[in-house]
Coordinates of C-alpha atoms and ligand atoms in Angstrom, one line a residue:
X1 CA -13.6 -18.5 2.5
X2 CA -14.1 -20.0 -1.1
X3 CA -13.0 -17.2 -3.7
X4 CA -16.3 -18.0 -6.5
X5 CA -14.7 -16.1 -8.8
X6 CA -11.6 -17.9 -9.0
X7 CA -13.4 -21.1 -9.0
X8 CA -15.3 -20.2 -12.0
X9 CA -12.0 -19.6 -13.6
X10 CA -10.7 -22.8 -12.6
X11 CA -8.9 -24.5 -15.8
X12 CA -9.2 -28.1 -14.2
X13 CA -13.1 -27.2 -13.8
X14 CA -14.0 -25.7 -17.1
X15 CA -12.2 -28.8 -18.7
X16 CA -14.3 -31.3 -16.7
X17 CA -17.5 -29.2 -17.2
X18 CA -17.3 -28.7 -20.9
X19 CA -16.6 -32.4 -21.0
X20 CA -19.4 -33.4 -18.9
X21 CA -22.1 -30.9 -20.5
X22 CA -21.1 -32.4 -24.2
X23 CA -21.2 -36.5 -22.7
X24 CA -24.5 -36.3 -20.2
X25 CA -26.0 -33.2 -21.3
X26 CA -26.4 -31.2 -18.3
X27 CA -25.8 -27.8 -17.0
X28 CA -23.3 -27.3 -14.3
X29 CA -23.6 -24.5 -11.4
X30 CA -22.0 -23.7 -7.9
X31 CA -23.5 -22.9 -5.0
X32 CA -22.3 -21.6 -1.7
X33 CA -23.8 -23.2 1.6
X34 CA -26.5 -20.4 1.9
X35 CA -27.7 -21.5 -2.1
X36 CA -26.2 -18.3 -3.1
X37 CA -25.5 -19.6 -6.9
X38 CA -21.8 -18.5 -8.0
X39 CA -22.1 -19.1 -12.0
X40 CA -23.2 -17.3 -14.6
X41 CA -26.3 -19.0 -15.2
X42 CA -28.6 -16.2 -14.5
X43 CA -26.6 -14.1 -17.0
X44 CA -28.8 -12.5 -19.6
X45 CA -26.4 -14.2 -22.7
X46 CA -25.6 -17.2 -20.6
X47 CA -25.5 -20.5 -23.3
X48 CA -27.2 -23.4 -21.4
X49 CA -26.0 -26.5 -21.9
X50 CA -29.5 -28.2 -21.9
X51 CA -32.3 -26.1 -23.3
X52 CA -34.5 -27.2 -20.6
X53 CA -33.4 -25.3 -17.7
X54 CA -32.9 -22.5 -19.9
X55 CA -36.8 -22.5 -20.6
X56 CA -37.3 -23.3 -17.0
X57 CA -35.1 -19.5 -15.8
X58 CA -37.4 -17.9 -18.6
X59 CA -40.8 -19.5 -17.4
X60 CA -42.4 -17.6 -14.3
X61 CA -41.4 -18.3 -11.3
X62 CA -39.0 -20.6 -12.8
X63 CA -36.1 -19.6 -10.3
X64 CA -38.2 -20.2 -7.5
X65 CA -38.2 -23.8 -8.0
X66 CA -34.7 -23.8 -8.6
X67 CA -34.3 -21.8 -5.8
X68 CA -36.3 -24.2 -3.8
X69 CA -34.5 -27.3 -5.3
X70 CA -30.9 -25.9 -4.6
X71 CA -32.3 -25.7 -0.5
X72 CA -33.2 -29.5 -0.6
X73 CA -29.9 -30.1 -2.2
X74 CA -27.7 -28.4 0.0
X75 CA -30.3 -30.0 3.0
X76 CA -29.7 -33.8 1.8
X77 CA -26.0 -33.4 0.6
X78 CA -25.2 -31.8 3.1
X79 CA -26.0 -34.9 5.6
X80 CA -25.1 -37.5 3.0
X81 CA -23.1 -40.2 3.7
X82 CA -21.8 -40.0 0.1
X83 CA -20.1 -37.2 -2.1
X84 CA -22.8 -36.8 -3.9
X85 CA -26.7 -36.7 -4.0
X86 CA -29.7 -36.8 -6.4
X87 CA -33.3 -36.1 -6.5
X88 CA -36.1 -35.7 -8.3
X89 CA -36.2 -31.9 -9.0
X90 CA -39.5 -29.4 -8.7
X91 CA -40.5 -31.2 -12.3
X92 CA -41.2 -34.8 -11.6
X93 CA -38.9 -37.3 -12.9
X94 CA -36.2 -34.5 -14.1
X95 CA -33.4 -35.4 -11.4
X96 CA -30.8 -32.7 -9.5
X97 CA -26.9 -34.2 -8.5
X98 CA -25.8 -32.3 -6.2
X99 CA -22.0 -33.0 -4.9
X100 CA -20.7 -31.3 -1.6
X101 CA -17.9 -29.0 -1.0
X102 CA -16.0 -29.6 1.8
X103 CA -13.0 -27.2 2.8
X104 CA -11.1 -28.4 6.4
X105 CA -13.8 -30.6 7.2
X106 CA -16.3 -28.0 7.1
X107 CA -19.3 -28.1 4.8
X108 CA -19.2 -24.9 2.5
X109 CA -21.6 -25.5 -0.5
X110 CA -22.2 -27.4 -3.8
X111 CA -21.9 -28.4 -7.3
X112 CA -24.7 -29.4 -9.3
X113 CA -25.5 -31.1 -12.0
X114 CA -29.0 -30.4 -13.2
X115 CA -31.1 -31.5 -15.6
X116 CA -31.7 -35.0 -16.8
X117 CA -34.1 -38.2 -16.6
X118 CA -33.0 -42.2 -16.4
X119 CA -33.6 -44.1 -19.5
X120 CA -36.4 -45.9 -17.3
X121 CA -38.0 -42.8 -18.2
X122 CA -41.6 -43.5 -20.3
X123 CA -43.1 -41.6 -22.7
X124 CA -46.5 -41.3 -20.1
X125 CA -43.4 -39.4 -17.5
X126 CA -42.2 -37.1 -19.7
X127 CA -46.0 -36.0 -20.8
X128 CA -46.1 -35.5 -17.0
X129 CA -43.0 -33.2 -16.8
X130 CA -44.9 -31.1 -20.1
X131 CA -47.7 -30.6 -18.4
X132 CA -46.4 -29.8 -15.1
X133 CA -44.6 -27.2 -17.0
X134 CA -47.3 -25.8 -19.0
X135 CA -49.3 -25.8 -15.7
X136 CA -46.9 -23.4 -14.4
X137 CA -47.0 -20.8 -17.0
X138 CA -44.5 -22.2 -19.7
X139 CA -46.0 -22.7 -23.1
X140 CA -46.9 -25.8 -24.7
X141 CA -44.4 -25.4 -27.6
X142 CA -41.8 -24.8 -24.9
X143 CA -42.7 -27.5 -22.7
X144 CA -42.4 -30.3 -25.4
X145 CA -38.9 -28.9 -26.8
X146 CA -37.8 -28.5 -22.9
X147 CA -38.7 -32.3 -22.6
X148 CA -36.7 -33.1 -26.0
X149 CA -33.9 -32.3 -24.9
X150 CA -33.8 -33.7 -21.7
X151 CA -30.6 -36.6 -22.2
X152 CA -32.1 -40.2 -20.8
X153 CA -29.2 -41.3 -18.7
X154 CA -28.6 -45.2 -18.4
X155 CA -27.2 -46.4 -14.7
X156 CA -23.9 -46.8 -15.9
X157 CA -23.5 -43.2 -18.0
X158 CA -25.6 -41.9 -14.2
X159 CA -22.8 -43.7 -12.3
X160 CA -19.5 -42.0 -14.6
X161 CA -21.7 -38.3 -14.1
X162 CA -21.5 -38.7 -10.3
X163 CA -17.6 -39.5 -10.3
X164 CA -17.2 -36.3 -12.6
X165 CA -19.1 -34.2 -10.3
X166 CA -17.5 -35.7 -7.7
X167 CA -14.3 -34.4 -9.1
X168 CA -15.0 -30.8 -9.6
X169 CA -16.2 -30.4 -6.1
X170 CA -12.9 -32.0 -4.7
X171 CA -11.0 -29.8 -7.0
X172 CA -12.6 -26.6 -5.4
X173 CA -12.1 -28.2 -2.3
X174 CA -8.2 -28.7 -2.6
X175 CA -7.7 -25.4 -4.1
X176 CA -9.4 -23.7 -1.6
X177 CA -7.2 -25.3 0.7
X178 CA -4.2 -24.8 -0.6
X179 CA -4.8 -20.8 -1.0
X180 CA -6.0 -20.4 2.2
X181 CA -2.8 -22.2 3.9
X182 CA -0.9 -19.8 1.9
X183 CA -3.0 -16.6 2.4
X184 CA -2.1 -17.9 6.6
X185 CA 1.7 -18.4 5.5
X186 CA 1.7 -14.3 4.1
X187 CA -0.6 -12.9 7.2
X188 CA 1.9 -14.3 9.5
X189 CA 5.0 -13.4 7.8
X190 CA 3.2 -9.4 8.0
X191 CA 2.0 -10.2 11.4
X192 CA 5.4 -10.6 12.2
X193 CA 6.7 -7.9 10.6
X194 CA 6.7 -5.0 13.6
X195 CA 9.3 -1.9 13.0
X196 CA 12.1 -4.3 12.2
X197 CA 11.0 -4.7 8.4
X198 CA 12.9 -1.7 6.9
X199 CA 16.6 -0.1 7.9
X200 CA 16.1 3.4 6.4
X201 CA 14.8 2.6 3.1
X202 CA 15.6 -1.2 2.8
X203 CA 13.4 -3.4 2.8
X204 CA 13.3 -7.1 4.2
X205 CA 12.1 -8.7 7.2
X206 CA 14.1 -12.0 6.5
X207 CA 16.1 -13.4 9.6
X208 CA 19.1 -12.7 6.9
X209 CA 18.2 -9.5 6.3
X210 CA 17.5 -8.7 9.6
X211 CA 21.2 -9.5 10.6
X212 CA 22.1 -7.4 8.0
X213 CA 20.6 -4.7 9.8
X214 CA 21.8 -5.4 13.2
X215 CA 25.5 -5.2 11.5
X216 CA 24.9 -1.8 9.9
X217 CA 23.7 -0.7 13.1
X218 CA 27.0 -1.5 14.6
X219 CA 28.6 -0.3 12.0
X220 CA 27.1 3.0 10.9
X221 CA 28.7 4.6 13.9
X222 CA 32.4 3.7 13.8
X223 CA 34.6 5.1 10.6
X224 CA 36.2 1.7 9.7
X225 CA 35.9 1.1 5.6
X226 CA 33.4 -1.1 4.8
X227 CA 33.3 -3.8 1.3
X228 CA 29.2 -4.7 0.6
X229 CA 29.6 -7.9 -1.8
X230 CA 26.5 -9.5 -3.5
X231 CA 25.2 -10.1 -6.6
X232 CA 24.0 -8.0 -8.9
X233 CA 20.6 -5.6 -7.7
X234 CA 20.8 -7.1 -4.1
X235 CA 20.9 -3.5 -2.6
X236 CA 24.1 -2.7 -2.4
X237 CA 23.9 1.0 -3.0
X238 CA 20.7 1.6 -0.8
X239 CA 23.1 -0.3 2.1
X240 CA 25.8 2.2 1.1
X241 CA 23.5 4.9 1.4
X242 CA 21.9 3.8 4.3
X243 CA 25.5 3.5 6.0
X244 CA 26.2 7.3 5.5
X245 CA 22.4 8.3 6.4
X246 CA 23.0 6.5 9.8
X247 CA 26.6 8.2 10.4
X248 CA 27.7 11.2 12.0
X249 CA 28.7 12.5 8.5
X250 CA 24.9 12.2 7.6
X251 CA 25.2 16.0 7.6
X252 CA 28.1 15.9 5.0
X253 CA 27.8 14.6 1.4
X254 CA 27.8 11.1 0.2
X255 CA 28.9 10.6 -3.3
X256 CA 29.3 7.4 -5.6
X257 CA 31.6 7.0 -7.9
X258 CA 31.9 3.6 -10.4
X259 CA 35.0 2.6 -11.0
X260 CA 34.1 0.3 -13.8
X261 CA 33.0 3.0 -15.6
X262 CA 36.2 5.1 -16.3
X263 CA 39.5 3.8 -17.6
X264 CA 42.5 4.2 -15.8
X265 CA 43.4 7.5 -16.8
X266 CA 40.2 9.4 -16.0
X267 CA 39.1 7.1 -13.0
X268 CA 42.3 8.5 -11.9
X269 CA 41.3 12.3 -12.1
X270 CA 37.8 11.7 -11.5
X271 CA 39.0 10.1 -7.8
X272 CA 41.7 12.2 -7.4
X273 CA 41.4 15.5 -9.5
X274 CA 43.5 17.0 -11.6
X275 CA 46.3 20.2 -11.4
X276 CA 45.8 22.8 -14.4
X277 CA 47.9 21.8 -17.4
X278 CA 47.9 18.2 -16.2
X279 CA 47.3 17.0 -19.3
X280 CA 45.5 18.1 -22.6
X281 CA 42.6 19.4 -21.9
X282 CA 42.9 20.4 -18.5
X283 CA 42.5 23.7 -18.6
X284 CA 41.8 24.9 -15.0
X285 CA 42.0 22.8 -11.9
X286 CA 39.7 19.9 -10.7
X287 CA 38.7 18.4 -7.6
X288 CA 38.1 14.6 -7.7
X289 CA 35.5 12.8 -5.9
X290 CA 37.6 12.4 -2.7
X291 CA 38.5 15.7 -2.4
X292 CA 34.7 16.7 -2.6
X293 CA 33.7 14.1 -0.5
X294 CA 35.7 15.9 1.8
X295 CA 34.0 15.5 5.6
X296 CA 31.2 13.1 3.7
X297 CA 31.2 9.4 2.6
X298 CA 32.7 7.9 -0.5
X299 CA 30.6 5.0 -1.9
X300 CA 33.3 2.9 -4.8
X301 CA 31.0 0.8 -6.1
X302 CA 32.3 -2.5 -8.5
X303 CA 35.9 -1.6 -6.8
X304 CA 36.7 -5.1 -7.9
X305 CA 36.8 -3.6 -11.8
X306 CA 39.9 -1.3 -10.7
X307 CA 43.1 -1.7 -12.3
X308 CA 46.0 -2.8 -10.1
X309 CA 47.7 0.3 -10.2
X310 CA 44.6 2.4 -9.3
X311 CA 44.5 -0.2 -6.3
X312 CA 48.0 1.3 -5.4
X313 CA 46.6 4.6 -5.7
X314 CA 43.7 4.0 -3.4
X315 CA 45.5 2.2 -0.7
X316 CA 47.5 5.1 0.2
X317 CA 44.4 7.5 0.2
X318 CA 43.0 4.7 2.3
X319 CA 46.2 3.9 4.4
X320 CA 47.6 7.7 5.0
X321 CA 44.4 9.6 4.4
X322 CA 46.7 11.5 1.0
X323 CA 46.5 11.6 -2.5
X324 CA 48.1 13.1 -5.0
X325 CA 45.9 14.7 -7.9
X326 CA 47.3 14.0 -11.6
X327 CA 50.0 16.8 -12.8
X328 CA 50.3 17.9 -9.0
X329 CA 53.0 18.2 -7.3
X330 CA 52.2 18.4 -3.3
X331 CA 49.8 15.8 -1.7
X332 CA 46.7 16.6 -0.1
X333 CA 44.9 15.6 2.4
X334 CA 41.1 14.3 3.1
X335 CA 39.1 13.4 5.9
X336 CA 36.8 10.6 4.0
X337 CA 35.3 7.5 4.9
X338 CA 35.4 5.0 2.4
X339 CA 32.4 2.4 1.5
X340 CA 33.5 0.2 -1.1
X341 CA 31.2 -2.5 -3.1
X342 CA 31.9 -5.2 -5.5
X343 CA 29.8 -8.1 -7.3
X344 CA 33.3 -9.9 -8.0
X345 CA 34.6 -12.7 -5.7
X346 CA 38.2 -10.7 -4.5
X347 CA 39.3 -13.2 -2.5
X348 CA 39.6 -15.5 -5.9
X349 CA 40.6 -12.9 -7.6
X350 CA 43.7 -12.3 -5.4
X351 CA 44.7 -15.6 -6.1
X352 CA 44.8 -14.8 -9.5
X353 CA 47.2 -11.7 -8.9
X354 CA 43.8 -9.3 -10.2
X355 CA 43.2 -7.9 -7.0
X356 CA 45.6 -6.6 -4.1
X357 CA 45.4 -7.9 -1.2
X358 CA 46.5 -5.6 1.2
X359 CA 43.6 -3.2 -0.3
X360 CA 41.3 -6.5 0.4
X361 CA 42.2 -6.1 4.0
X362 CA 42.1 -2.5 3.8
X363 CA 38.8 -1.8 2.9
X364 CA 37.6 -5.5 4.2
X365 CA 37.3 -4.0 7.8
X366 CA 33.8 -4.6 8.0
X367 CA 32.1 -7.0 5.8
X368 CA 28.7 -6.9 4.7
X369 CA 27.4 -9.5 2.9
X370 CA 23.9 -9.6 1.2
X371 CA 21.6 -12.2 0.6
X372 CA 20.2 -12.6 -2.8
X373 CA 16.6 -12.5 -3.1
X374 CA 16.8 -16.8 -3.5
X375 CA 18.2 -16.9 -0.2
X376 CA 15.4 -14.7 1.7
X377 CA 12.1 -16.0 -0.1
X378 CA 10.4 -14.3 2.5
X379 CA 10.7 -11.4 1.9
X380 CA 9.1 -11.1 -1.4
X381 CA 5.4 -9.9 -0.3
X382 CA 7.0 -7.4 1.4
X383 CA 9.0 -6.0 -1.0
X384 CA 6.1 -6.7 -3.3
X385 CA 4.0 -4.4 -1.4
X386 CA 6.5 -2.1 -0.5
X387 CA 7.5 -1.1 -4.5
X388 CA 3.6 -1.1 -5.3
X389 CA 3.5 1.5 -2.6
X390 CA 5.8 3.6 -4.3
X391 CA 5.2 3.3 -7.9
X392 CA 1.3 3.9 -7.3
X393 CA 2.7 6.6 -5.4
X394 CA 4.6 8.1 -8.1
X395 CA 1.5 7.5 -10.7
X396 CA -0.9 9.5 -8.6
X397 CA -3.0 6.2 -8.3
X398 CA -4.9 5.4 -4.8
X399 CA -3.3 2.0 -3.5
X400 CA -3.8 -0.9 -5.7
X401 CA -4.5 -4.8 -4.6
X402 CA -3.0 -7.8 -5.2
X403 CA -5.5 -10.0 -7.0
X404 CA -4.9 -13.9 -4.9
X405 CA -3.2 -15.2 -8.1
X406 CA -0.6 -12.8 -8.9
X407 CA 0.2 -12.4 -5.4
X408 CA 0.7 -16.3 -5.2
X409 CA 2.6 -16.4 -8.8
X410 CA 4.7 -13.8 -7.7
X411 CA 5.8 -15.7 -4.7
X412 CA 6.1 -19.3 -6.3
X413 CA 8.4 -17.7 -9.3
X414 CA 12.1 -18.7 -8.6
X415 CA 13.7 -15.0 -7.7
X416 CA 17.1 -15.4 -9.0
X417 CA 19.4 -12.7 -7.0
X418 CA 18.0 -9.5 -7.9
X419 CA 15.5 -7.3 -6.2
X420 CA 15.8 -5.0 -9.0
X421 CA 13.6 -7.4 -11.2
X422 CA 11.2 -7.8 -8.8
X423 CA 11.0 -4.4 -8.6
X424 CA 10.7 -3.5 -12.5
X425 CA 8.1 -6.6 -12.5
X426 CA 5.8 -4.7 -10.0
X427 CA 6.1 -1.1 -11.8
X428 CA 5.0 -3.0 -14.6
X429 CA 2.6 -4.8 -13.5
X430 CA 1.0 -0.7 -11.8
X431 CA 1.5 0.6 -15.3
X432 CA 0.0 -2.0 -17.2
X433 CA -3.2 -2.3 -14.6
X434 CA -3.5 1.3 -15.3
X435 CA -7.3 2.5 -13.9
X436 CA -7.8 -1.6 -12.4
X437 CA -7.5 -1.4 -8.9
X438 CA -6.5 -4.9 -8.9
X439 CA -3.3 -6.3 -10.2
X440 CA -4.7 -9.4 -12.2
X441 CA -2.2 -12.4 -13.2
X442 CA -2.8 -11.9 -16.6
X443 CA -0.9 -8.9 -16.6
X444 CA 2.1 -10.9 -15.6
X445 CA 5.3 -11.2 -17.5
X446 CA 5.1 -14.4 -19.2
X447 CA 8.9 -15.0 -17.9
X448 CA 7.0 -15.6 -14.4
X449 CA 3.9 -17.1 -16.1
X450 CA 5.9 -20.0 -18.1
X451 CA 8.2 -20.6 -15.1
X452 CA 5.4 -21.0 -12.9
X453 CA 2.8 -22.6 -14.9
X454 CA 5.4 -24.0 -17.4
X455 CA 4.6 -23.0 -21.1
X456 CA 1.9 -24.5 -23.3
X457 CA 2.9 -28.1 -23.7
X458 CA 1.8 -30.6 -25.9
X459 CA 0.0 -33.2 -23.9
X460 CA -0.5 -31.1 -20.7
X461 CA -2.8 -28.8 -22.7
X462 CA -2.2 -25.7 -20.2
X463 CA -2.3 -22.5 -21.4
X464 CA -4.6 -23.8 -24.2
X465 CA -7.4 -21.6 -23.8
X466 CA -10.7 -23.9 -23.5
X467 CA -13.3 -20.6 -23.1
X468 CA -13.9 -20.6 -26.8
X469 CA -15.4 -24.4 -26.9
X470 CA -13.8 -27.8 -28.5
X471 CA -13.0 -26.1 -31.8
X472 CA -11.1 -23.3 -30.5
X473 CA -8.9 -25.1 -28.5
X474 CA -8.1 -27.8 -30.7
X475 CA -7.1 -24.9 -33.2
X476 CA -4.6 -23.9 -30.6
X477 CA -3.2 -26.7 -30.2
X478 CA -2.9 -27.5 -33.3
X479 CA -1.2 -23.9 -34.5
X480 CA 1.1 -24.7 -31.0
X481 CA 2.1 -28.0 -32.2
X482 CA 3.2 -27.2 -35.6
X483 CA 4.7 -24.3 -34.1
X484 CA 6.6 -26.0 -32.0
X485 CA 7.4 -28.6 -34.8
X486 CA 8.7 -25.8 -37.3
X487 CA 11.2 -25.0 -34.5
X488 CA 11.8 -28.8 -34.0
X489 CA 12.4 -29.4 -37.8
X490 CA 14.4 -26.1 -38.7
X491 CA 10.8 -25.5 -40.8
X492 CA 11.4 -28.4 -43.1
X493 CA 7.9 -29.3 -43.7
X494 CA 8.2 -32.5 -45.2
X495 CA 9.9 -33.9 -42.3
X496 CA 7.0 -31.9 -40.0
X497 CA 3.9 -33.4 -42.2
X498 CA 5.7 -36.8 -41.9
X499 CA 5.9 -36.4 -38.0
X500 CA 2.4 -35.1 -37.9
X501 CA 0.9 -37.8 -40.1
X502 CA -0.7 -35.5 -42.6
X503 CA 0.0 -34.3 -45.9
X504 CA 2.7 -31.7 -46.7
X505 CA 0.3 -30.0 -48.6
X506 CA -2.5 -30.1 -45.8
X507 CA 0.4 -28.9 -43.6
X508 CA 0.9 -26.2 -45.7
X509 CA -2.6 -25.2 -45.7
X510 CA -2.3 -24.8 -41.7
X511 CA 0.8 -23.0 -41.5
X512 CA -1.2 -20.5 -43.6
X513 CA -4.1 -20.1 -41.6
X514 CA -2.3 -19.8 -38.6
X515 CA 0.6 -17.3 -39.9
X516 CA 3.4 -19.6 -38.9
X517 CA 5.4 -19.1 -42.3
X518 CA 9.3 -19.0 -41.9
X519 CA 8.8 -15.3 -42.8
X520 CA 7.2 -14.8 -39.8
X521 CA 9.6 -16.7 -38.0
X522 CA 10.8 -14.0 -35.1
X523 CA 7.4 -13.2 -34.3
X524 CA 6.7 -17.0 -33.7
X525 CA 9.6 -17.2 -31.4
Ligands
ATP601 N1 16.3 -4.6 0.3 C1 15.8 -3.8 -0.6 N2 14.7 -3.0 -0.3 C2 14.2 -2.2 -1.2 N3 14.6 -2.0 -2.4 C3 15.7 -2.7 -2.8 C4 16.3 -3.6 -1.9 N4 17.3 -4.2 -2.5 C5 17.3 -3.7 -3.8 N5 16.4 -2.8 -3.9 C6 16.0 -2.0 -5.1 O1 16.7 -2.7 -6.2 C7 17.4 -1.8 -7.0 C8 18.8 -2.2 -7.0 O2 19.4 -1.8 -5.8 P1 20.9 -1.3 -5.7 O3 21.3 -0.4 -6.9 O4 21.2 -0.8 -4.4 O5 21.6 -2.7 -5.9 P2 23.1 -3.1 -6.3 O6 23.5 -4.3 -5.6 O7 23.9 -1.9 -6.2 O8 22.9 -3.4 -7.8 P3 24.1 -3.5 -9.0 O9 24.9 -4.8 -8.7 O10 23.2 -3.7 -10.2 O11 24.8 -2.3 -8.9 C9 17.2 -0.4 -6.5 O12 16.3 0.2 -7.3 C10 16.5 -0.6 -5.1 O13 15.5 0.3 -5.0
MG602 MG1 25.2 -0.9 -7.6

């Protein structure tokens, strides 16, 4: 139920446990309720933070008493009345904490803090803990530097240790908790899901989309025009599509045509064709769009981008089923069904004279309107899934997972309209995992990353990266803030050193080292 790996990775954590190993000396480890430990401390390079337990893994049979101690932990903690619980370890006098984990009342395992000794401790007790060691194989030299380094904690400093420890295990606690009541929230929404979460090849199991459906449905059979409004990459094309696919003229073509992409003149021969000698240029004869839609379906997509006096043009194709090509002369006639799409507001525009509005009504017969991804939140998973599906797919790649953070990330960013981003966010995201089979959330655009997390910020310190120890991280804040303060200060670095408190020439020095020089100013952005 607890995801160990994501604990480990836990910024909250790492803060609290690089803190507590520099203030009380001690080493920090998970375990799960069987005593299964879930750090790295039996990693070959792992850096102890107290050289003690090191020497104790290294010693023989060294794990078996940690093994042995983690048992009675888990044991006592367990049945505590308390958060947290210490004892004296395998080594007398060297003490365990161990703090339980708790997730929905149910005990799940530990953290503990391990080792140290009260400053009651005296010299005659810590010869004991030497010679208990050397009595179990470790060497005297060892032993004695072991013992050194052992921190004597006072009640007080003992009392601040157990809070801290305290802390991490709530944190894993209320994390855990919070992923798995979202993990519940995405297996209903599949569980749910049935037949009813695609119409042809759209995708969406929403209660919006699914009206959507139920309309086209309707729809698809009848020949009444049909307007699809919505914003930008909502699907109207694919709705378009799907309209003809589910007609009787499925058998027939279905062609688009984008009217914002011609101007008058040629939108008017690409609809409507063109007579030999119509104009310069026209050397033979063309058929437009409706004539070779003939029998099929029409898709006019951004209609509302047609000049009034194409409007004209259309209505009567639309009204008496004729047209006239350009340099013609006799009228011809087509059997086409018109699907017509716009991101535009017509109905505004028609107040404003841009838009005709007996065309409105003429190709308004049946109006579908889509919900932009905002409105239908969930159905992000499943479009998730469904455009990973395609694109691994496409790549020749077997099926690759959704690592718990993306997957949540993903979710939590605020969609704006467009499925389209969504969907170039998950091709990507399969690109950049190349061989992975998991889709990590460091591959992420940091457009979701920022607006989820937020960006590094002064004071907040996320995004900092604390892996690298104290010095590292202070470095990045440091290079973030005068960053940041560059920006602030149009890079007059006077001003900045003032703001900073140090000296222009110490400023200078830093800007420097961390490449933040005007010149370098668009990379900084
Ligand atoms: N409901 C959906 N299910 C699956 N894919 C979708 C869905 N909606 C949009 N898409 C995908 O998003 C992209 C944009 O869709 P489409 O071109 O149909 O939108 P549009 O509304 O016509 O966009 P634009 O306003 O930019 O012309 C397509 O690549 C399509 O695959
Ligand atoms: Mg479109």
């Amino acid at each position: 139920m607890i995801d160990w790996t994501a604990i480990k990775d836990l910024h909250a954590n790492k803060k609290l446990e690089e803190v507590i190993g520099k203030w009380f000396g001690v080493d920090i480890f998970y375990t799960d309720k069987h005593g299964n430990v879930h750090s790295n401390i039996f990693d070959k390079d792992h850096e102890f933070v107290n050289h003690f337990f090191k020497v104790q893994l290294h010693m023989p049979h060294g794990k078996d008493f940690l093994a042995e101690d983690i048992q009675t932990g888990l044991e006592k903690v367990k049945n505590a009345d308390g958060q947290c619980f210490y004892f004296d370890s395998y080594f007398p006098h060297v003490r365990m904490l161990a703090s339980k984990i708790v997730v929905d009342g149910e005990f799940q395992g530990a953290v503990f803090a391990y080792p140290y000794v009260t400053d009651q401790a005296t010299t005659a007790e810590v010869q004991e803990i030497v010679d208990k060691m050397v009595s179990c194989g470790a060497t005297e030299v060892d032993a004695s530097s072991a013992c050194d380094h052992l921190k004597k904690l006072a009640v007080h400093e003992f009392e601040y240790l157990r809070e801290l420890i305290g802390l991490v295990a709530q944190e894993i606690s209320t994390v855990t908790d919070e992923v798995s009541k979202r993990e519940s929230r995405i297996h209903d929404l599949n569980a749910q899901l049935g037949n009813k979460y695609r119409y042809h090849n759209i995708i969406g199991k929403s209660k919006a989309m699914q009206s959507v459906y139920h309309l086209l449905t309707k729809v698809s059979n009848s020949e009444a025009t049909i307007l699809i409004q919505g914003e930008n990459g909502t699907g109207k094309e694919m709705v378009a599509k799907a309209i003809h696919y589910n007609s009787p003229r499925k058998d027939a073509v279905f062609l688009a045509v984008n009217c914002s992409a011609f101007n008058d003149n040629l939108l008017d021969s690409e609809l409507f064709g063109h007579v030999k000698g119509a104009f310069t240029g026209a050397i033979k004869d063309k058929k437009g769009f409706f004539e070779a839609a003939n029998g099929g379906t029409l898709f006019l997509d951004e209609i509302g981008d047609m000049t009034l006096a194409m409007q004209v043009k259309l209505l009567r194709v639309l009204q008496e089923g004729t047209f006239l090509p350009v340099g013609a002369t006799q009228a011809r006639k087509v059997n086409v069904r018109v699907v017509a799409a716009t991101n535009k507001p017509l109905k505004e525009m028609i107040q404003k004279g841009e838009f005709r509005e007996d065309l409105y009504y003429r190709i308004n017969v049946i109006n579908v309107a889509l919900p932009a991804l905002r409105e239908r939140r969930e159905d992000i998973p499943v479009l998730m899934d469904h455009f990973l599906d395609k694109k691994c797919a496409e790549m020749g790649y077997t099926l690759k997972t959704w690592a718990k953070k993306t997957l949540e990330k993903m979710i939590d960013f605020k969609w704006p309209g467009n499925v389209r981003q969504l969907q170039n966010e998950v091709e990507r995201l399969v690109v950049l995992a190349g061989d992975d089979k998991t889709i990590t959330p460091d591959l992420l655009s940091s457009v979701i990353t920022d607006a989820v997390d937020g960006p590094a910020k002064v004071g907040n310190l996320k995004g900092i990266n604390t892996n690298g120890g104290l010095k590292a991280a202070l470095e990045e804040l440091e290079a973030y803030m005068i960053k940041e303060g560059l920006k602030r200060c149009n890079y007059n670095k006077s001003r900045l050193s003032k703001e900073l408190g140090i000296s222009r020439a110490g400023l200078i020095m830093k800007v420097d080292k961390y490449g933040l020089d005007k010149r370098n100013k668009a990379a900084n952005e």
